[in-house]
Short mmCIF file of C-alpha atoms and ligand atoms in Angstrom, two decimals:
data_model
loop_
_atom_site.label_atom_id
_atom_site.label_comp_id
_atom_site.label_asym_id
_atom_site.label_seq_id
_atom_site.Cartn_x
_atom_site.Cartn_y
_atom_site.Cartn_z
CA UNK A 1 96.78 -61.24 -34.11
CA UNK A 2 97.51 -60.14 -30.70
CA UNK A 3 95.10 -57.67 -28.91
CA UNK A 4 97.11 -54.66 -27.57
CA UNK A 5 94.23 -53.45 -25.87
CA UNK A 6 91.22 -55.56 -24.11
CA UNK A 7 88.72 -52.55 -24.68
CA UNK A 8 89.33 -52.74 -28.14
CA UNK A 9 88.40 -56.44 -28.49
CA UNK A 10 85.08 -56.27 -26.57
CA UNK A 11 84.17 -52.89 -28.74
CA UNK A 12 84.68 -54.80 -31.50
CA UNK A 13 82.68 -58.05 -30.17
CA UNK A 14 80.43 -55.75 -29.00
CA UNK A 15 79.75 -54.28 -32.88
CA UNK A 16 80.45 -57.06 -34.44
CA UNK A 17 76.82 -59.07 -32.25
CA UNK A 18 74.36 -55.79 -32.80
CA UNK A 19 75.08 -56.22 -36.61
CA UNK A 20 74.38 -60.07 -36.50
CA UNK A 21 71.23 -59.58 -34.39
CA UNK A 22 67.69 -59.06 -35.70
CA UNK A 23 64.69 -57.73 -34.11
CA UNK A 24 60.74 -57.87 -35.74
CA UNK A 25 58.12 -56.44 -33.93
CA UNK A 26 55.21 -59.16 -33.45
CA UNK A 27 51.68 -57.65 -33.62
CA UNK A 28 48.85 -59.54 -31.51
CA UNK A 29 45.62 -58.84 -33.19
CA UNK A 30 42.96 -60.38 -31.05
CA UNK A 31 40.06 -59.66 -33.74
CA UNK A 32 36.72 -58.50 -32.84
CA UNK A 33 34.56 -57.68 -30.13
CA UNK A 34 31.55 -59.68 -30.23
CA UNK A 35 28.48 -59.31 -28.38
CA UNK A 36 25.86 -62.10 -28.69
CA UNK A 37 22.36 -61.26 -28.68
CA UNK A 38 19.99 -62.03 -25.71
CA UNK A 39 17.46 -64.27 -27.70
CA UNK A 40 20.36 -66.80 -28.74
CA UNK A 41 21.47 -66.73 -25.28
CA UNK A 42 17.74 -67.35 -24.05
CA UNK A 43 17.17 -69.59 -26.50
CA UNK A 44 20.72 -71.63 -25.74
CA UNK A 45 20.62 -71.92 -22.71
CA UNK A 46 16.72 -73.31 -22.56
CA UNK A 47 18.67 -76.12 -25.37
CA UNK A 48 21.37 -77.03 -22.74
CA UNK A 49 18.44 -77.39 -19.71
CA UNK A 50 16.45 -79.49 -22.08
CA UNK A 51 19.55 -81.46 -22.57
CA UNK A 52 20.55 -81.41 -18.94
CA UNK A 53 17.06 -82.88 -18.29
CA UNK A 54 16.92 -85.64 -21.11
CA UNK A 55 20.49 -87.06 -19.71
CA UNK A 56 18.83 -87.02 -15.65
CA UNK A 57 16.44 -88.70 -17.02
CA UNK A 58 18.04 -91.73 -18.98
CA UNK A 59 20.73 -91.60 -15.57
CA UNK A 60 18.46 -90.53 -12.85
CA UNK A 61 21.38 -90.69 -9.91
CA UNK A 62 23.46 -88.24 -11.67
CA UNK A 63 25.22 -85.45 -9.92
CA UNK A 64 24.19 -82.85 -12.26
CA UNK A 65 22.35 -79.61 -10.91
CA UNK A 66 20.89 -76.68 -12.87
CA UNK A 67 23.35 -74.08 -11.73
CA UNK A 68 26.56 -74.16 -9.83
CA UNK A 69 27.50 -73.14 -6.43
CA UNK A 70 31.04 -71.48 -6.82
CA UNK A 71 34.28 -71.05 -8.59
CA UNK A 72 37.51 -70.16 -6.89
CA UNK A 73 40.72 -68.48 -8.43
CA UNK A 74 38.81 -69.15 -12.09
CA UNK A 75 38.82 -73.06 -11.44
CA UNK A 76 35.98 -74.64 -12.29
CA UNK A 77 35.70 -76.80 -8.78
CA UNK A 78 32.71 -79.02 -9.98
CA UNK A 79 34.82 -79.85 -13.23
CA UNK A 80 38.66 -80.32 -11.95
CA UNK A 81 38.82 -84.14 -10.84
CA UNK A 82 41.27 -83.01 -8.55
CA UNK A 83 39.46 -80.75 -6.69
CA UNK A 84 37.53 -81.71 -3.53
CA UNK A 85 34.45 -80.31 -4.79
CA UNK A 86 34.22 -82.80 -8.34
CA UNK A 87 31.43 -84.19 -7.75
CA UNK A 88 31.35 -86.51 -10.95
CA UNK A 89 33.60 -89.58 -10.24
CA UNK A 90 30.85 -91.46 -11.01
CA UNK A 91 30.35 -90.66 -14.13
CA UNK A 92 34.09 -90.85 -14.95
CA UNK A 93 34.10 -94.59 -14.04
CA UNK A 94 31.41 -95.21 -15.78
CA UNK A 95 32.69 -94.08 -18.85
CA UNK A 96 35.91 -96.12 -18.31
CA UNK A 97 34.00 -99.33 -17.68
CA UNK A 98 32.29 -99.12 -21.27
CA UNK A 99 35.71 -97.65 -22.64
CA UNK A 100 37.44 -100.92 -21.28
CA UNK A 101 34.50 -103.24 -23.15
CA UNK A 102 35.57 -102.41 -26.17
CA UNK A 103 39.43 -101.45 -25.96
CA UNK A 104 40.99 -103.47 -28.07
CA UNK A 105 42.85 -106.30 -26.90
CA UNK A 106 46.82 -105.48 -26.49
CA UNK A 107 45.76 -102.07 -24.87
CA UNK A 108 43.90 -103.55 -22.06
CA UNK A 109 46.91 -104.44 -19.55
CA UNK A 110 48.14 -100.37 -20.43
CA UNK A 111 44.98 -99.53 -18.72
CA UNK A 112 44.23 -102.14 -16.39
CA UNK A 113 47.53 -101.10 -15.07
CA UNK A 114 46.36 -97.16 -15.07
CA UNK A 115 43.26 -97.61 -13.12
CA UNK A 116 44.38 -100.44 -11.40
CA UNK A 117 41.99 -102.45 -13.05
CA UNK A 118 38.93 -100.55 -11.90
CA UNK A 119 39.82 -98.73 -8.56
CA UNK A 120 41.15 -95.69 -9.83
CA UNK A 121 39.01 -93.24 -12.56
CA UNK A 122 40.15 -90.05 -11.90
CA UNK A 123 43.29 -88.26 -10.54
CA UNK A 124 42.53 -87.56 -7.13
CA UNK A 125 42.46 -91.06 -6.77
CA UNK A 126 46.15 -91.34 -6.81
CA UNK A 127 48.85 -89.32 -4.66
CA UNK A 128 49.11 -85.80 -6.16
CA UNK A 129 53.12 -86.72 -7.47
CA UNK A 130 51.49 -89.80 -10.03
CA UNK A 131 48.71 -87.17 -11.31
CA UNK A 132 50.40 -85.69 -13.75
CA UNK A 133 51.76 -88.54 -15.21
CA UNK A 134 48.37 -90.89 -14.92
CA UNK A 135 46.52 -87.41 -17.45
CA UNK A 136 49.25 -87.74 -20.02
CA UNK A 137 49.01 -91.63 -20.15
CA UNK A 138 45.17 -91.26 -20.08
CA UNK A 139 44.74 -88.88 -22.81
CA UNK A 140 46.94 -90.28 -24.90
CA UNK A 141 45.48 -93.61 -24.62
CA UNK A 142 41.95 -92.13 -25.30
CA UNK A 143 43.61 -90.61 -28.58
CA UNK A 144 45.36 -93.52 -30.24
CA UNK A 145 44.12 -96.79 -28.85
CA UNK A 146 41.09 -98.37 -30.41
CA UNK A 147 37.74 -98.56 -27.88
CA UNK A 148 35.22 -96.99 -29.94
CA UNK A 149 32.43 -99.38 -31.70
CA UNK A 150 31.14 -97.70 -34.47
CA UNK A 151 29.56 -99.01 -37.42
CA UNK A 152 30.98 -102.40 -37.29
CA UNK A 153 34.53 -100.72 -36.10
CA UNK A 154 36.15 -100.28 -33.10
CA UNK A 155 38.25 -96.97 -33.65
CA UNK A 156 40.31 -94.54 -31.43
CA UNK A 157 39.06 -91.12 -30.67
CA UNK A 158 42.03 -90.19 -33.72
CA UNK A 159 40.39 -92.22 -36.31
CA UNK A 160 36.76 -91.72 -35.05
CA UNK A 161 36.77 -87.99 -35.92
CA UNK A 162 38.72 -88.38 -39.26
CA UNK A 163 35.73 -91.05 -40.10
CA UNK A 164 32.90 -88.84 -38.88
CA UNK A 165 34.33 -85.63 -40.88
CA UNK A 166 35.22 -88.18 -43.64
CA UNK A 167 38.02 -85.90 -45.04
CA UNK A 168 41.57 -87.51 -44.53
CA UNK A 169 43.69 -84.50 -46.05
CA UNK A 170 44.33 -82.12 -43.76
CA UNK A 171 44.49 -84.82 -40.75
CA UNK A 172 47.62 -84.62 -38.70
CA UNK A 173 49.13 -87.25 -35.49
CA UNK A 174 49.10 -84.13 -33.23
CA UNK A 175 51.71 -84.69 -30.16
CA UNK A 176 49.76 -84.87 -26.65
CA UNK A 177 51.24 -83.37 -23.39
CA UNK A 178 50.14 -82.18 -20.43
CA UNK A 179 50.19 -78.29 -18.95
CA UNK A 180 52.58 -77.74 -15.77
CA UNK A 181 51.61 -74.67 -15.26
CA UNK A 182 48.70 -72.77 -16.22
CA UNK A 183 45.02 -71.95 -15.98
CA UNK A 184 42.24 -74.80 -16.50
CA UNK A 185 42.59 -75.16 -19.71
CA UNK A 186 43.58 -77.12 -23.20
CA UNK A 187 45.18 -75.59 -26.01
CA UNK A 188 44.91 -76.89 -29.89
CA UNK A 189 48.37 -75.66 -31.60
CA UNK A 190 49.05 -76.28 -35.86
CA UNK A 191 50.25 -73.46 -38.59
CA UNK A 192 49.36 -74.28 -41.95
CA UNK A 193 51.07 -74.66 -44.96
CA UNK A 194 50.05 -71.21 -46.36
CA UNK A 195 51.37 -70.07 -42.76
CA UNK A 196 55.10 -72.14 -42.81
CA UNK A 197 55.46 -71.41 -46.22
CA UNK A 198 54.97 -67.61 -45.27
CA UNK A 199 57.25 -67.61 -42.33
CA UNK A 200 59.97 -69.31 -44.70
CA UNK A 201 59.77 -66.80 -47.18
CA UNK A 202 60.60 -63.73 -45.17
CA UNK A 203 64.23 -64.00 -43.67
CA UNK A 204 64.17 -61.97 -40.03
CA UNK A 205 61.02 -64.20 -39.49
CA UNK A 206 62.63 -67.45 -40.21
CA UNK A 207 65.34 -66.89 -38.31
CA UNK A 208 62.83 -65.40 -34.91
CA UNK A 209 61.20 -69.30 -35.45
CA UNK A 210 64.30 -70.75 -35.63
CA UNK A 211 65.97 -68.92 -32.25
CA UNK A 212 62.42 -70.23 -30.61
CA UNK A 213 62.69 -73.79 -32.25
CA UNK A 214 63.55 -75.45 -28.69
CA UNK A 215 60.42 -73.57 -26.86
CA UNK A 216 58.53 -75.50 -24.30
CA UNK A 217 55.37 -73.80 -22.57
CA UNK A 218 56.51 -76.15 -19.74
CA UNK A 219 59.74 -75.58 -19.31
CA UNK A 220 60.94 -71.83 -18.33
CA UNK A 221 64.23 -72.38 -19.44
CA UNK A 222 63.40 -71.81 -22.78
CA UNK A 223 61.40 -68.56 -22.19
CA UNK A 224 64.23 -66.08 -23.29
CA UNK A 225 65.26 -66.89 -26.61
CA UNK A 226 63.64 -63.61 -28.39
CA UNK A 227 64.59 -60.47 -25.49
CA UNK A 228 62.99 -59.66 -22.47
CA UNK A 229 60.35 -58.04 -24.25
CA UNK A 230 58.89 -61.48 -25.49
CA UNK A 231 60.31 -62.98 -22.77
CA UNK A 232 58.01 -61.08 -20.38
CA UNK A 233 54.77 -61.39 -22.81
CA UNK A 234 55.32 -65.47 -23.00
CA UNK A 235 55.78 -65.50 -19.03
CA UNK A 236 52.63 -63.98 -18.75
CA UNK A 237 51.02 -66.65 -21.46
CA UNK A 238 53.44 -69.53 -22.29
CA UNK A 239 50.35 -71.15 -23.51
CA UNK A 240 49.54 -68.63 -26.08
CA UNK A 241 52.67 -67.94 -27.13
CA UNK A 242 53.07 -71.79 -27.75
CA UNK A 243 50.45 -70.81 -30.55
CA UNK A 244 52.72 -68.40 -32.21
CA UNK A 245 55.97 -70.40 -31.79
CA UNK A 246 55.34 -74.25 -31.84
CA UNK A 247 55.33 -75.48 -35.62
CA UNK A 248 54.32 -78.86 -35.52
CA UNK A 249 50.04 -79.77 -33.88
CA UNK A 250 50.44 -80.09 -30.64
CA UNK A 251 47.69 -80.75 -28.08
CA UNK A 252 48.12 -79.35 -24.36
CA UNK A 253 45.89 -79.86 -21.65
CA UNK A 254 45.72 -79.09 -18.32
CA UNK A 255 46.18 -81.24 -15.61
CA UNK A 256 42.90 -82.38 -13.21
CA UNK A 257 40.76 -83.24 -16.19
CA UNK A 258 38.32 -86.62 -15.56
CA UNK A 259 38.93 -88.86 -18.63
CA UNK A 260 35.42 -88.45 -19.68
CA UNK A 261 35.94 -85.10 -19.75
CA UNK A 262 39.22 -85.29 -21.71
CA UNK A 263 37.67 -86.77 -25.15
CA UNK A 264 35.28 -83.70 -25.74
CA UNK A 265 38.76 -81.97 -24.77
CA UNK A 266 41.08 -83.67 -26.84
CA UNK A 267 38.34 -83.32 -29.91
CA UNK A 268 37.80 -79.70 -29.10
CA UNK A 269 41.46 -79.09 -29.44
CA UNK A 270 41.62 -81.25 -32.55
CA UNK A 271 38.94 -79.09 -33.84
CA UNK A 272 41.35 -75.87 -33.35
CA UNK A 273 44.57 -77.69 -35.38
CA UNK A 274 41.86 -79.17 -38.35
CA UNK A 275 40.59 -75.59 -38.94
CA UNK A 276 44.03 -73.75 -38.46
CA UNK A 277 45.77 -76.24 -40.35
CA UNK A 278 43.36 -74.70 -43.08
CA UNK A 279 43.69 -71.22 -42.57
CA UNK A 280 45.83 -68.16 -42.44
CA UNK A 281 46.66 -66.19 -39.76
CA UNK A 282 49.62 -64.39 -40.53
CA UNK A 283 50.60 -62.02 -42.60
CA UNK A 284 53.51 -59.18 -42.35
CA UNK A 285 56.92 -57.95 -43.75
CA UNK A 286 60.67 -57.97 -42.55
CA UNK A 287 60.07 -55.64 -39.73
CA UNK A 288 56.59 -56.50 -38.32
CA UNK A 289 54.68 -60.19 -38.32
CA UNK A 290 50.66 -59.73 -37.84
CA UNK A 291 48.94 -62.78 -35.90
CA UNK A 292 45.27 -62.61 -36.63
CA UNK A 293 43.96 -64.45 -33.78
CA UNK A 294 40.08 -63.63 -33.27
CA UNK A 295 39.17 -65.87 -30.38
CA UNK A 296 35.40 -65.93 -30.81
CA UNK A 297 35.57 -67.03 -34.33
CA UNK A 298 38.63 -69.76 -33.22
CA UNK A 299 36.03 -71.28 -30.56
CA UNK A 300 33.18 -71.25 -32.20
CA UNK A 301 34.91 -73.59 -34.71
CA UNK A 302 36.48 -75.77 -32.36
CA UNK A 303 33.39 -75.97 -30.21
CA UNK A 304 31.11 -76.66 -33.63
CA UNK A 305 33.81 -79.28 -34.27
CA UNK A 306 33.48 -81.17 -30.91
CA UNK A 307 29.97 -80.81 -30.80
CA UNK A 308 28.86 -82.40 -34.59
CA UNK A 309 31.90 -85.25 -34.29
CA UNK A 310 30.92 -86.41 -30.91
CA UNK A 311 27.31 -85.60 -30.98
CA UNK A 312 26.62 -89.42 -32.34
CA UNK A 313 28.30 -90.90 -29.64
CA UNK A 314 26.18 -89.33 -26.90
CA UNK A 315 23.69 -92.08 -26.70
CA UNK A 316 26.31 -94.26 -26.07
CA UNK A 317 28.79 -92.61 -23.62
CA UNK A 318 26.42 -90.01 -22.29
CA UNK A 319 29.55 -89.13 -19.73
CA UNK A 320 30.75 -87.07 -22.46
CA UNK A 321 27.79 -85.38 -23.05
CA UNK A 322 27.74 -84.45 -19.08
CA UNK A 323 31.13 -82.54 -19.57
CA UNK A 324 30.50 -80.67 -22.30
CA UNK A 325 27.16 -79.60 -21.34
CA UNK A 326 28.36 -78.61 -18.04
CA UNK A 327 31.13 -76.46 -19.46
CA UNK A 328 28.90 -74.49 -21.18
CA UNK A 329 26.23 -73.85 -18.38
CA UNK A 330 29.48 -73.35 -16.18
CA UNK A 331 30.23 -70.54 -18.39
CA UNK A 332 27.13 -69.21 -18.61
CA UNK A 333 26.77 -68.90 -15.27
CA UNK A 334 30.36 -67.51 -14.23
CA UNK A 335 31.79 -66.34 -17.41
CA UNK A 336 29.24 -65.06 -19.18
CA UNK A 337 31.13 -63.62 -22.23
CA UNK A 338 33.26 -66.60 -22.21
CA UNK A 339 34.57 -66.51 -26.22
CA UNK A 340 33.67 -70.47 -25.87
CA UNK A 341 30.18 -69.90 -24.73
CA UNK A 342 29.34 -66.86 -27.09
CA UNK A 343 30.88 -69.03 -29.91
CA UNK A 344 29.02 -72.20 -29.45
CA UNK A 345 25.78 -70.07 -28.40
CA UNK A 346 26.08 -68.06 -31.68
CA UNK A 347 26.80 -71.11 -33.84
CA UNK A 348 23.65 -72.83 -32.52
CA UNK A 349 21.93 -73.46 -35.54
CA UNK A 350 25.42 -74.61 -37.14
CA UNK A 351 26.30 -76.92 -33.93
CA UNK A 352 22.85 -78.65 -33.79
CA UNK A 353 23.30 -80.24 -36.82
CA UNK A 354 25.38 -82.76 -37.86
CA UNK A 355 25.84 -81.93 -41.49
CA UNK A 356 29.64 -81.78 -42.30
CA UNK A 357 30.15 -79.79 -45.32
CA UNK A 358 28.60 -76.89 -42.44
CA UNK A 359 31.94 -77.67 -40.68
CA UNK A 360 33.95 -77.77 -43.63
CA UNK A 361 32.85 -74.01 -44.01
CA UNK A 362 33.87 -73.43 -40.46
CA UNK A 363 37.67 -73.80 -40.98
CA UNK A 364 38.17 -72.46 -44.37
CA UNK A 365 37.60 -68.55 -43.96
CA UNK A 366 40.27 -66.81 -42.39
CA UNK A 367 39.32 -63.25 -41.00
CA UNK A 368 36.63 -61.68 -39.08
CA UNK A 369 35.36 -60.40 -42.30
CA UNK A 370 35.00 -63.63 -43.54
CA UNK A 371 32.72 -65.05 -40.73
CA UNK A 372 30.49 -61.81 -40.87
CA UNK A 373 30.00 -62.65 -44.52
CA UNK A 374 29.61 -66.20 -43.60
CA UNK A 375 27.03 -65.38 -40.51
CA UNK A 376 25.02 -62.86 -43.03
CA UNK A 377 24.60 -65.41 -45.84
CA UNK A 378 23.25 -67.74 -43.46
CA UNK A 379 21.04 -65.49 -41.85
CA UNK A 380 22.41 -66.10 -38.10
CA UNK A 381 22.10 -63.02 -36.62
CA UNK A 382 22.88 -64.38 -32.65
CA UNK A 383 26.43 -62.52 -32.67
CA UNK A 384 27.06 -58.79 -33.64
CA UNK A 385 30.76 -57.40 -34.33
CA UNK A 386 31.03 -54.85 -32.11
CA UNK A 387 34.67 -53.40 -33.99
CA UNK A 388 38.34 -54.58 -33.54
CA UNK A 389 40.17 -55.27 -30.16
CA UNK A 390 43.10 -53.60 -29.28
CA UNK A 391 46.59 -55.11 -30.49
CA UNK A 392 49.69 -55.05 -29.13
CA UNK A 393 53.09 -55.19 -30.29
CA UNK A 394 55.87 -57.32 -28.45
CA UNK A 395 59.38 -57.22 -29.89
CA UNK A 396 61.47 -59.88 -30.78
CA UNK A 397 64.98 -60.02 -30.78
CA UNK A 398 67.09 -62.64 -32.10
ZN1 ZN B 1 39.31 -73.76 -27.74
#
C-alpha cells in the first residue's frame, strides 16, 4: 500500500506504539522505622570494646583505636584501602600471608601474580587504572578458590559458609563484580522462587523484567529501558534498583576494599541472597508491583549471617575480625542509626551465638510483622517499631 499522506503514517505508528506499550507503577516500601533502645546500644558497644581489646591484645602493634578521627563525603577513610588515611595495610598482608599457606596448589601462581608474590596487599599499592581490576580478581579468588583449613579441609570462603550453615538447598554460585560507581558499599542481589514465579505469573510485570533483562548498575547505557520516570529513580540508586531488576544472585562491591576486609563482605552479602532467596518480597497486581524492602530487618540478617559463619574463624584470621568490628564502631560513631548497626546491635543476643537453626529463623519470615512476632517470642526487646516509612511510587513504562 502506498501512503498518500506522511501524517497519516506516523498517526498511525504513533497509535499503533501507545497500544503496544505497558506501564505498572512500582511501589518502594522501605518497611519500618526502628529505633533501638539505649541499653542494647550501651550494652553493644561495651561487647565491641571488649572485643577491640581482646584482638590488641593477642596483636599488640595493631592500628586499631577506640574511636575514629573523621569521615569525608560518607567514606569511611580508615576503612577504604585506597584512601591515604587506611591505616591497616598491615593487617591486610597479614591476612594474605596465612591465606597463601593454605591456598591450594594450582591457585597459587593466580595470586602470586596478584600481589606480586608478596609486595602488593591492598589497592593503593598499584596505579589507580589496575585497582579496579586487582578487587574483582581478589574477591573472586577469596570466593571460589580453596585456602581455608577447617576440620581436616581446606575450603573456599563458598563452601566454608555452606559447611558452617550445613544446609546445601537454597545455596546458589552468586556472580561477583565490582561497583564503578557508587557509595562505599556492597550489595547482596537474589529473588526467590516464590518471587520469579510471581513476577511470571502476572503479564505487564513479566514483560517490565524482560525490557530491563540487559540492566547493568555499571553501565548507564542501560538505565532507560522503563521511562524517564525509572530512569531518573535508578540514576539516583543503580545499586538498589539492581535489587529490583537483576534476577539471577549477584554480589557487588565497591571498589577500595582491603582483601581482609572483603571476606566478612563477600559473606555479609551472601548472607542477604541466602535469606532472600528464602523469602518474599513482592507482591502486587497488573497495574502496581509492591517491593517490601525493610532495611533494618534485611541487615540484621545479613549481619547475623556474617557474624555466626565467620565467627569460628576469628582465632585464626583475626584480620577479619578487625574489619568487621571496626565497621560497626565506625558506625556507631558517625552513623549512628546506621540500619547495619541498629540491626546487628538489636540482634545481639541472636549474633553472639553460633547456633544455626537461630539463623535459619532469620531468613524465613518475610514482613516486618513477622520479625516483631519473632523479636516478642524471643523476648529481645533492643529494637522498637516505630510505624511504616514512607513509600514511593516510580512508574514503569515498557
Ligand atoms: Zn547489607
Amino acid at each position: 500500500m502506498k501512503m498518500r499522506h506522511p501524517l497519516l503514517f506516523f498517526l498511525i505508528l504513533g497509535v499503533h506504539s501507545i497500544s503496544s506499550a505497558g506501564q505498572i507503577d512500582v511501589v518502594i516500601n522501605p518497611g519500618m522505622n526502628w529505633e533501638l533502645r539505649d541499653e542494647a546500644r550501651t550494652k553493644f558497644n561495651h561487647s565491641l570494646e571488649n572485643e577491640r581489646l581482646r584482638l590488641l591484645k593477642n596483636i599488640p602493634d595493631l592500628d586499631f583505636p577506640k574511636a575514629f578521627e573523621s569521615v569525608k563525603a560518607g567514606i569511611p577513610q580508615y576503612m577504604s584501602a585506597d584512601s591515604p588515611q587506611f591505616r591497616n595495610r598491615k593487617a591486610a598482608c597479614s591476612f594474605l600471608e596465612k591465606m597463601r599457606k593454605n591456598l591450594e596448589p594450582n591457585k597459587r601462581p593466580e595470586m602470586d601474580s596478584l600481589t606480586k608474590s608478596g609486595k602488593i596487599c591492598i589497592q593503593a599499592d598499584l596505579p589507580q587504572a589496575e585497582q579496579l581490576e586487582w578487587t574483582q580478581n581478589f574477591a573472586r579468588l577469596i570466593w571460589n578458590a580453596k585456602w581455608i583449613a577447617w576440620k581436616n579441609e581446606i575450603l573456599s570462603l563458598q563452601s566454608y559458609l555452606e559447611k558452617t550453615i550445613g544446609d546445601t538447598h537454597s545455596f546458589v554460585t552468586p556472580q561477583i563484580s565490582i561497583m564503578k560507581k557508587g557509595s562505599f558499599d556492597g550489595w547482596g542481589i537474589a529473588q526467590s522462587k516464590k518471587d520469579l514465579d510471581f513476577f511470571a505469573s502476572i503479564a505487564p510485570i513479566k514483560k517490565a523484567f524482560a525490557a530491563a533483562a540487559d540492566f547493568d548498575p555499571n553501565n548507564p547505557n542501560t538505565f532507560d529501558r522503563l521511562g524517564s520516570e525509572f530512569k531518573k529513580f535508578i540514576e539516583e540508586d543503580p545499586f538498589n534498583a539492581a535489587n529490583l531488576l537483576i534476577g539471577q544472585p549477584t554480589i557487588y562491591l565497591s571498589n577500595g576494599w582491603p582483601p581482609n576486609a572483603m571476606v566478612e563482605l563477600l559473606a555479609h552479602e551472601y548472607g542477604h541472597i541466602y535469606r532472600r532467596r528464602e523469602s518474599q518480597h513482592y507482591s502486587g497486581n497488573k497495574k502496581q508491583l509492591e517491593w517490601l524492602n525493610d532495611e533494618v530487618h534485611e541487615e540484621a540478617a545479613a549481619e547475623s549471617f556474617a557474624w555466626m559463619t565467620l565467627a569460628p574463624l576469628y582465632d585464626i584470621y583475626p584480620e577479619i575480625e578487625i574489619f568487621h568490628i571496626s565497621k560497626l564502631i565506625f558506625m556507631n560513631q558517625f552513623s549512628p542509626n546506621n540500619f547495619h548497626y541498629i540491626g546487628a546491635a538489636g540482634f545481639q543476643d541472636v549474633f553472639y551465638t553460633s547456633k544455626m537453626g537461630q539463623f535459619d529463623e532469620l531468613r524465613v519470615f518475610d514482613s516486618a510483622p513477622d520479625l516483631l512476632t519473632y523479636l516478642s517470642e524471643r523476648k529481645i526487646s533492643s529494637l522498637k517499631s516505630q510505624g511504616a516509612r514512607q513509600k514511593r511510587t516510580v512508574r514503569a513504562v515498557f
